[in-house]
Coordinates of C-alpha atoms and ligand atoms in Angstrom, one line a residue:
M365 CA 62.3 103.4 53.1
S366 CA 59.1 104.1 55.1
K367 CA 59.4 106.0 58.3
P368 CA 59.4 103.9 61.5
K369 CA 55.9 104.1 63.0
V370 CA 55.7 105.3 66.6
V371 CA 52.5 105.4 68.6
L372 CA 52.7 108.0 71.3
G373 CA 50.1 107.2 74.0
V374 CA 49.3 110.1 76.2
S375 CA 47.3 109.5 79.4
G376 CA 45.7 112.0 81.7
G377 CA 48.5 113.5 83.9
I378 CA 49.6 117.0 84.4
A379 CA 52.8 116.3 82.4
A380 CA 50.8 115.7 79.2
Y381 CA 52.1 119.0 77.9
K382 CA 55.6 117.6 78.0
A383 CA 54.6 114.9 75.5
C384 CA 54.3 117.7 72.9
E385 CA 58.1 118.1 73.0
L386 CA 58.6 114.3 72.8
L387 CA 56.3 114.3 69.8
R388 CA 58.3 117.0 68.1
R389 CA 61.6 115.2 68.7
L390 CA 60.2 112.0 67.3
S391 CA 58.7 113.7 64.2
E392 CA 61.8 115.8 63.5
S393 CA 64.0 112.7 63.7
G394 CA 62.1 111.0 60.9
H395 CA 59.4 109.0 62.7
D396 CA 55.7 108.7 61.7
V397 CA 54.0 109.5 65.0
R398 CA 50.4 108.6 65.7
V399 CA 49.2 110.2 68.9
V400 CA 46.6 108.2 70.9
P401 CA 45.5 110.2 73.9
T402 CA 43.1 109.1 76.5
A403 CA 39.9 111.1 77.1
S404 CA 41.5 112.4 80.4
A405 CA 44.6 113.5 78.5
L406 CA 42.5 115.8 76.3
H407 CA 41.6 117.7 79.5
F408 CA 45.2 118.8 79.6
V409 CA 46.2 119.2 75.9
G410 CA 43.5 119.3 73.1
A411 CA 43.2 117.0 70.1
A412 CA 44.0 119.9 67.8
T413 CA 47.5 120.2 69.2
W414 CA 48.3 116.5 68.8
S415 CA 46.8 116.4 65.3
A416 CA 48.6 119.5 64.1
L417 CA 52.0 118.5 65.5
S418 CA 51.8 114.9 64.3
G419 CA 50.1 115.4 61.0
N420 CA 47.9 112.4 61.8
P421 CA 44.3 112.0 63.0
V422 CA 43.6 111.8 66.7
S423 CA 40.9 109.9 68.5
T424 CA 40.5 108.4 71.9
E425 CA 37.8 105.9 71.2
V426 CA 37.5 102.7 69.2
W427 CA 34.3 104.0 67.6
D428 CA 35.9 106.6 65.2
D429 CA 36.8 105.4 61.6
V430 CA 35.5 101.9 62.5
H431 CA 35.9 100.8 58.8
E432 CA 39.7 101.1 59.3
V433 CA 39.5 98.9 62.5
P434 CA 41.9 101.3 64.3
H435 CA 41.6 99.4 67.6
V436 CA 43.6 96.6 66.0
R437 CA 45.5 98.2 63.1
I438 CA 47.3 101.0 65.0
G439 CA 49.0 98.5 67.4
Q440 CA 49.7 95.9 64.8
H441 CA 51.5 98.3 62.5
A442 CA 53.6 100.1 65.2
D443 CA 57.4 99.7 65.5
L444 CA 57.3 101.3 68.9
V445 CA 54.6 102.3 71.4
V446 CA 55.6 104.9 74.0
V447 CA 53.2 106.0 76.7
A448 CA 54.2 109.3 78.2
P449 CA 53.0 110.3 80.7
A450 CA 51.7 107.0 81.9
T451 CA 49.2 107.5 84.7
A452 CA 48.7 105.1 87.6
D453 CA 45.4 104.3 86.0
M454 CA 47.0 103.5 82.7
L455 CA 49.7 101.3 84.3
A456 CA 46.9 99.3 86.1
K457 CA 44.9 98.9 82.9
A458 CA 47.9 97.8 80.9
A459 CA 49.0 95.4 83.6
H460 CA 45.5 93.8 83.7
G461 CA 44.9 93.8 80.0
L462 CA 41.8 96.1 80.1
A463 CA 40.8 97.5 76.7
D464 CA 38.2 100.2 77.2
D465 CA 39.6 102.9 74.9
L466 CA 41.8 103.2 71.8
L467 CA 45.1 103.4 73.7
T468 CA 44.5 100.3 75.9
N469 CA 43.3 98.4 72.8
T470 CA 46.5 99.5 71.0
L471 CA 48.6 98.2 73.9
L472 CA 47.0 94.8 73.6
T473 CA 47.5 94.5 69.8
A474 CA 51.1 95.9 69.7
R475 CA 53.7 93.2 69.2
C476 CA 56.6 95.8 69.0
P477 CA 58.6 97.1 72.0
V478 CA 56.5 99.2 74.5
V479 CA 57.9 101.9 76.7
F480 CA 56.0 103.5 79.6
A481 CA 57.2 106.7 81.2
P482 CA 55.1 107.0 84.4
A483 CA 54.4 110.3 86.1
M484 CA 52.3 110.8 89.2
H485 CA 52.5 111.9 92.8
T486 CA 55.0 110.0 95.0
E487 CA 52.2 108.3 97.0
M488 CA 50.6 107.0 93.9
W489 CA 54.0 105.8 92.5
E490 CA 55.0 104.1 95.8
H491 CA 51.6 102.4 96.3
P492 CA 52.0 98.6 96.3
A493 CA 49.3 98.4 93.6
T494 CA 51.3 100.6 91.2
Q495 CA 54.6 98.9 92.1
E496 CA 53.0 95.5 91.4
N497 CA 51.6 96.7 88.1
V498 CA 55.0 98.1 87.1
A499 CA 56.7 94.8 88.0
T500 CA 54.1 92.9 85.9
L501 CA 54.7 95.1 82.9
R502 CA 58.5 94.7 83.2
R503 CA 58.2 91.0 83.6
R504 CA 56.3 90.9 80.3
G505 CA 59.1 92.8 78.6
A506 CA 57.9 96.4 78.6
V507 CA 60.4 99.1 79.4
V508 CA 59.1 101.1 82.3
I509 CA 61.2 104.2 82.9
E510 CA 61.7 105.2 86.5
P511 CA 60.2 108.6 87.2
A512 CA 62.5 111.4 88.1
V513 CA 62.7 113.2 91.4
G514 CA 61.6 116.8 91.5
R515 CA 58.8 119.3 91.6
L516 CA 55.3 117.7 91.1
T517 CA 51.9 119.2 90.6
G518 CA 51.4 122.1 93.1
V519 CA 54.0 122.6 95.8
D520 CA 54.9 119.0 96.3
T521 CA 58.4 117.6 95.5
G522 CA 59.4 113.9 95.3
K523 CA 59.7 110.9 93.0
G524 CA 57.1 110.8 90.3
R525 CA 58.1 113.5 87.9
L526 CA 58.1 112.8 84.2
P527 CA 61.7 112.6 83.0
D528 CA 62.9 115.2 80.6
P529 CA 61.4 114.6 77.1
A530 CA 64.9 114.6 75.6
E531 CA 65.8 111.7 77.9
I532 CA 62.6 109.8 77.0
F533 CA 63.4 110.4 73.4
E534 CA 66.9 108.8 73.9
V535 CA 65.3 105.7 75.5
C536 CA 62.9 105.4 72.5
R537 CA 65.7 105.8 70.0
R538 CA 67.7 103.1 71.6
V539 CA 64.7 100.7 72.0
L540 CA 63.9 101.3 68.3
A541 CA 67.5 100.6 67.3
R542 CA 67.3 97.2 69.1
G543 CA 64.2 96.4 67.1
A544 CA 61.8 93.6 68.1
T545 CA 64.5 91.9 70.3
E546 CA 63.1 91.3 73.8
P547 CA 64.7 93.6 76.4
D548 CA 67.2 91.1 77.7
L549 CA 67.8 93.0 81.0
A550 CA 64.1 93.1 81.9
G551 CA 63.6 92.2 85.5
R552 CA 67.3 92.7 86.3
H553 CA 68.8 95.3 88.7
V554 CA 72.2 96.7 87.5
V555 CA 74.5 99.1 89.3
V556 CA 76.8 101.4 87.3
S557 CA 79.4 103.7 88.8
A558 CA 80.4 106.7 86.8
G559 CA 82.6 109.8 87.0
G560 CA 85.7 110.4 89.0
T561 CA 86.1 110.6 92.8
R562 CA 87.5 113.7 94.5
E563 CA 89.6 113.4 97.6
P564 CA 89.6 116.6 99.6
L565 CA 92.7 118.2 101.0
D566 CA 91.0 121.2 102.6
P567 CA 87.6 122.9 102.1
V568 CA 88.5 124.2 98.7
R569 CA 91.0 121.8 97.2
F570 CA 90.9 118.1 96.2
L571 CA 92.9 115.4 94.3
G572 CA 90.8 114.4 91.3
N573 CA 90.9 112.9 87.9
R574 CA 89.7 113.7 84.4
S575 CA 86.8 111.3 84.1
S576 CA 83.6 113.0 82.8
G577 CA 81.3 110.1 83.5
K578 CA 80.1 109.9 79.9
Q579 CA 81.0 106.2 79.6
G580 CA 79.2 105.3 82.8
Y581 CA 76.1 107.3 81.8
A582 CA 76.1 105.6 78.4
L583 CA 76.1 102.3 80.3
A584 CA 73.2 103.4 82.5
R585 CA 71.1 104.6 79.5
T586 CA 71.6 101.5 77.4
A587 CA 70.8 99.2 80.4
A588 CA 67.6 101.1 81.0
A589 CA 66.7 100.8 77.3
R590 CA 67.3 97.1 77.6
G591 CA 64.7 96.9 80.4
A592 CA 67.0 96.9 83.5
R593 CA 66.3 98.8 86.7
V594 CA 69.4 100.9 87.0
T595 CA 71.2 102.5 90.0
L596 CA 73.8 105.0 88.8
V597 CA 76.4 105.9 91.4
A598 CA 77.7 109.2 90.0
A599 CA 80.9 110.8 91.3
N600 CA 81.2 114.5 90.5
T601 CA 79.6 114.5 87.1
A602 CA 77.9 117.4 85.3
L603 CA 75.7 115.4 83.0
A604 CA 71.9 115.3 82.9
D605 CA 70.3 112.5 84.8
P606 CA 69.4 109.7 82.3
A607 CA 65.7 108.9 82.2
G608 CA 64.6 106.0 84.2
V609 CA 67.7 105.7 86.3
D610 CA 68.1 106.1 90.0
V611 CA 71.0 108.4 90.5
V612 CA 73.0 108.4 93.8
R613 CA 75.5 111.2 94.0
V614 CA 78.9 110.7 95.7
G615 CA 82.1 112.7 96.1
T616 CA 84.9 110.5 97.5
A617 CA 86.0 106.9 97.0
V618 CA 84.8 106.1 100.5
Q619 CA 81.3 107.5 99.7
L620 CA 81.3 105.6 96.4
R621 CA 82.2 102.3 98.1
E622 CA 79.3 102.8 100.5
A623 CA 76.8 103.6 97.8
V624 CA 77.9 100.8 95.5
L625 CA 77.9 98.1 98.3
K626 CA 74.4 99.2 99.3
A627 CA 73.0 99.1 95.8
A628 CA 74.9 95.9 94.9
A629 CA 73.1 94.0 97.7
D630 CA 70.2 93.0 95.3
A631 CA 71.9 93.6 92.0
D632 CA 72.4 91.1 89.2
A633 CA 75.4 93.0 87.8
V634 CA 77.7 95.8 88.9
V635 CA 79.7 97.8 86.3
M636 CA 82.5 99.9 87.8
A637 CA 83.1 102.5 85.2
A638 CA 84.0 105.3 87.6
A639 CA 87.6 106.4 88.0
V640 CA 88.1 105.8 91.7
A641 CA 91.1 107.4 93.4
D642 CA 93.6 104.8 94.6
F643 CA 94.9 107.1 97.3
R644 CA 93.6 110.0 99.4
P645 CA 95.3 112.6 101.5
A646 CA 96.1 111.2 105.0
A647 CA 95.0 114.4 106.6
Y648 CA 92.2 116.8 105.8
A649 CA 92.8 120.4 106.8
T650 CA 89.5 121.9 108.2
G651 CA 90.7 125.4 107.2
K652 CA 92.1 126.4 103.8
I653 CA 95.9 125.6 103.7
K654 CA 97.7 128.9 103.6
K655 CA 100.8 129.8 101.6
K656 CA 103.6 131.0 104.0
D657 CA 106.1 133.3 102.3
D658 CA 109.1 132.0 104.2
Q659 CA 108.3 128.2 104.1
E660 CA 108.2 125.5 101.5
P661 CA 104.8 123.7 101.3
E662 CA 104.3 120.6 103.5
P663 CA 104.4 117.4 101.4
I664 CA 101.0 115.7 100.9
V665 CA 101.0 112.3 102.6
L666 CA 98.7 109.8 100.9
V667 CA 96.9 106.7 102.2
R668 CA 95.3 103.9 100.3
N669 CA 91.6 104.0 99.5
P670 CA 89.5 100.9 99.7
D671 CA 89.6 98.8 96.5
V672 CA 85.9 98.6 95.7
L673 CA 86.2 96.4 92.6
A674 CA 88.3 93.8 94.4
E675 CA 86.0 93.9 97.4
I676 CA 82.7 93.4 95.5
S677 CA 84.3 90.7 93.3
A678 CA 85.6 88.8 96.4
D679 CA 82.4 89.2 98.5
R680 CA 79.7 88.9 95.9
A681 CA 76.4 90.0 97.4
R682 CA 74.6 87.3 95.3
S683 CA 75.7 84.2 93.6
G684 CA 75.8 84.6 89.9
Q685 CA 76.3 88.3 90.2
V686 CA 78.3 89.6 87.2
I687 CA 81.0 92.1 88.1
V688 CA 82.7 94.3 85.4
G689 CA 85.7 96.6 86.0
F690 CA 87.3 99.2 83.8
A691 CA 91.0 99.7 83.5
A692 CA 92.3 103.0 82.2
E693 CA 95.9 102.4 81.1
T694 CA 98.4 104.8 79.6
D695 CA 100.9 102.1 78.4
D696 CA 101.3 98.3 78.0
V697 CA 97.5 98.4 77.9
L698 CA 96.6 94.7 77.4
A699 CA 99.3 93.2 79.6
N700 CA 98.3 95.6 82.5
G701 CA 94.7 94.8 81.8
R702 CA 95.2 91.0 82.1
A703 CA 97.1 91.5 85.3
K704 CA 94.4 93.7 86.7
L705 CA 91.7 91.2 85.8
A706 CA 93.5 88.4 87.7
R707 CA 94.2 90.6 90.7
K708 CA 90.7 92.0 91.0
G709 CA 88.8 88.8 90.5
C710 CA 86.0 90.4 88.3
D711 CA 84.2 88.6 85.4
L712 CA 85.0 91.2 82.7
L713 CA 87.5 94.0 82.5
V714 CA 87.1 96.8 79.9
V715 CA 90.6 97.9 79.0
N716 CA 91.0 101.3 77.3
E717 CA 93.9 103.5 76.7
V718 CA 93.6 107.0 78.3
G719 CA 95.6 110.2 78.0
E720 CA 95.0 113.9 78.1
R721 CA 93.1 113.9 74.9
K722 CA 92.1 110.3 74.8
T723 CA 88.8 108.9 76.2
F724 CA 88.3 111.3 79.1
G725 CA 85.5 113.7 78.2
A726 CA 85.4 112.4 74.6
E727 CA 82.2 111.1 73.0
E728 CA 84.0 108.1 71.6
N729 CA 86.0 105.2 72.9
E730 CA 87.9 102.1 71.8
A731 CA 88.5 99.2 74.1
V732 CA 89.1 95.5 74.5
V733 CA 86.8 93.6 76.9
L734 CA 88.8 90.8 78.6
G735 CA 86.9 87.9 80.2
A736 CA 87.9 85.8 83.2
D737 CA 87.2 82.8 80.9
G738 CA 90.1 84.0 78.7
S739 CA 87.8 85.7 76.1
E740 CA 88.8 88.9 74.4
T741 CA 86.3 91.1 72.7
P742 CA 87.7 94.1 70.8
V743 CA 85.4 97.1 70.4
P744 CA 86.5 99.4 67.5
H745 CA 86.6 103.1 67.8
G746 CA 83.0 104.4 68.1
P747 CA 80.4 106.0 70.3
K748 CA 80.6 105.2 74.0
E749 CA 77.1 103.8 73.6
A750 CA 78.4 101.1 71.3
L751 CA 80.9 100.0 73.9
A752 CA 78.1 100.1 76.5
E753 CA 76.0 97.8 74.3
T754 CA 78.9 95.3 73.9
V755 CA 79.4 95.3 77.7
W756 CA 75.7 94.5 78.3
D757 CA 75.8 91.8 75.6
L758 CA 78.6 90.1 77.5
V759 CA 76.9 90.6 80.9
S760 CA 73.6 89.3 79.5
A761 CA 75.2 86.2 78.2
R762 CA 76.8 85.5 81.6
L763 CA 73.5 86.1 83.4
G764 CA 71.9 83.5 81.3
Ligands
LIG1847 C1 44.9 118.2 87.7 C2 45.1 116.7 87.6 C3 46.3 116.2 87.5 C4 46.5 114.8 87.5 N1 47.8 114.3 87.3 C5 48.0 113.0 87.3 C6 49.3 112.4 87.2 O1 50.3 113.2 87.0 N2 49.4 111.1 87.2 C7 48.4 110.2 87.4 O2 48.6 109.0 87.5 N3 47.1 110.7 87.5 C8 46.9 112.1 87.5 N4 45.6 112.6 87.6 C9 44.5 111.6 87.7 C10 44.1 111.0 86.4 O3 43.7 112.1 85.5 C11 43.0 110.0 86.5 O4 43.4 108.9 87.3 C12 42.4 109.6 85.2 O5 41.3 108.7 85.5 C13 43.4 109.0 84.3 O6 42.8 108.5 83.1 P1 43.7 107.9 81.9 O7 44.6 106.9 82.6 O8 42.7 107.2 81.1 O9 44.3 109.0 81.2 C14 45.4 113.9 87.6 C15 44.1 114.5 87.7 C16 44.0 115.8 87.7 C17 42.6 116.4 87.8

């Protein structure tokens, strides 16, 4: 079988050097990569580097090797085009269909999935012109990864940083795996909660749970690869931020509720994969609780936490919003799942069996997705990503 053909477009941003790592990852995982830099990109990283690392010729203009008609052929034969970094200028050209160099010609002739990984200063990213260009590209089906927040060129910090090449590679891998299918979540905003809440007892102790956040992160990554704008509300996770996802960090169930309600206001779907504590200590000791030699410890009195899933299901922020819950059960898994689905009023409930060595922290999962319409979709044992894809298939069908 021939290798999948990837065009790596590189435009003239300071993060162009990071595209070398993306190129390596793509080549080493069996892709035939043709790098198409812009003339500005070559100010940052020279053609020799792209050519030597990819094993393919490199040109920026339509006038080289004209007999091969590269301005048409490169795009026509590609299985994926990824532009990383994508400058503000490149997003504008792509949105308006300009074709004044080899990369912009390639973008017009490509009929395969296209991924843009923008990187620029915060002001350039937030400018209405850039935002409208991004919206245009997304509406047409391109996957535009949200930039990361962090150190920019010089001393500035903010949103606009190129996400980690490993994360961009993950998006490319998933987009390629989906093939020529249109990104079905393009133009949608989805909210995913992940991890486990911690309910503090005193400044050093908390009541928590074993959730690692891996399932929620898999949901966030796969939604981004299917074109969605994703807000990930992450409770106490130690995982790398997925590329193209807005991450909101929270600690307690009350904080998680606030963040989810805020993000859900304009969301098309909310997937509550986080393990949210049902109870929290009634009192918080401002100083560390001391052990007293002559006394038994005070019992911990608990109070109920807000039921976020029931609340967002009952008071949907938008009509047609799809709400998905997760039920972690240790016994009577399906019966408890059905009862929970009815009680919470969500559209879908992913029911999985958990235990000390099951699901929590693992790379794999096995579940049944119950629908409020009586449907039942079993998902066999496999990567958390596969379960995430099934959840989005079901959400996408309900979004119409
Ligand atoms: C040092 C330096 C760093 C730059 N970094 C960026 C950047 O990160 N993002 C961006 O959109 N433009 C950046 N620019 C501006 C672009 O290089 C400029 O808009 C250029 O016309 C882009 O051309 P291209 O889109 O054809 O590659 C930078 C310019 C310089 C001189």
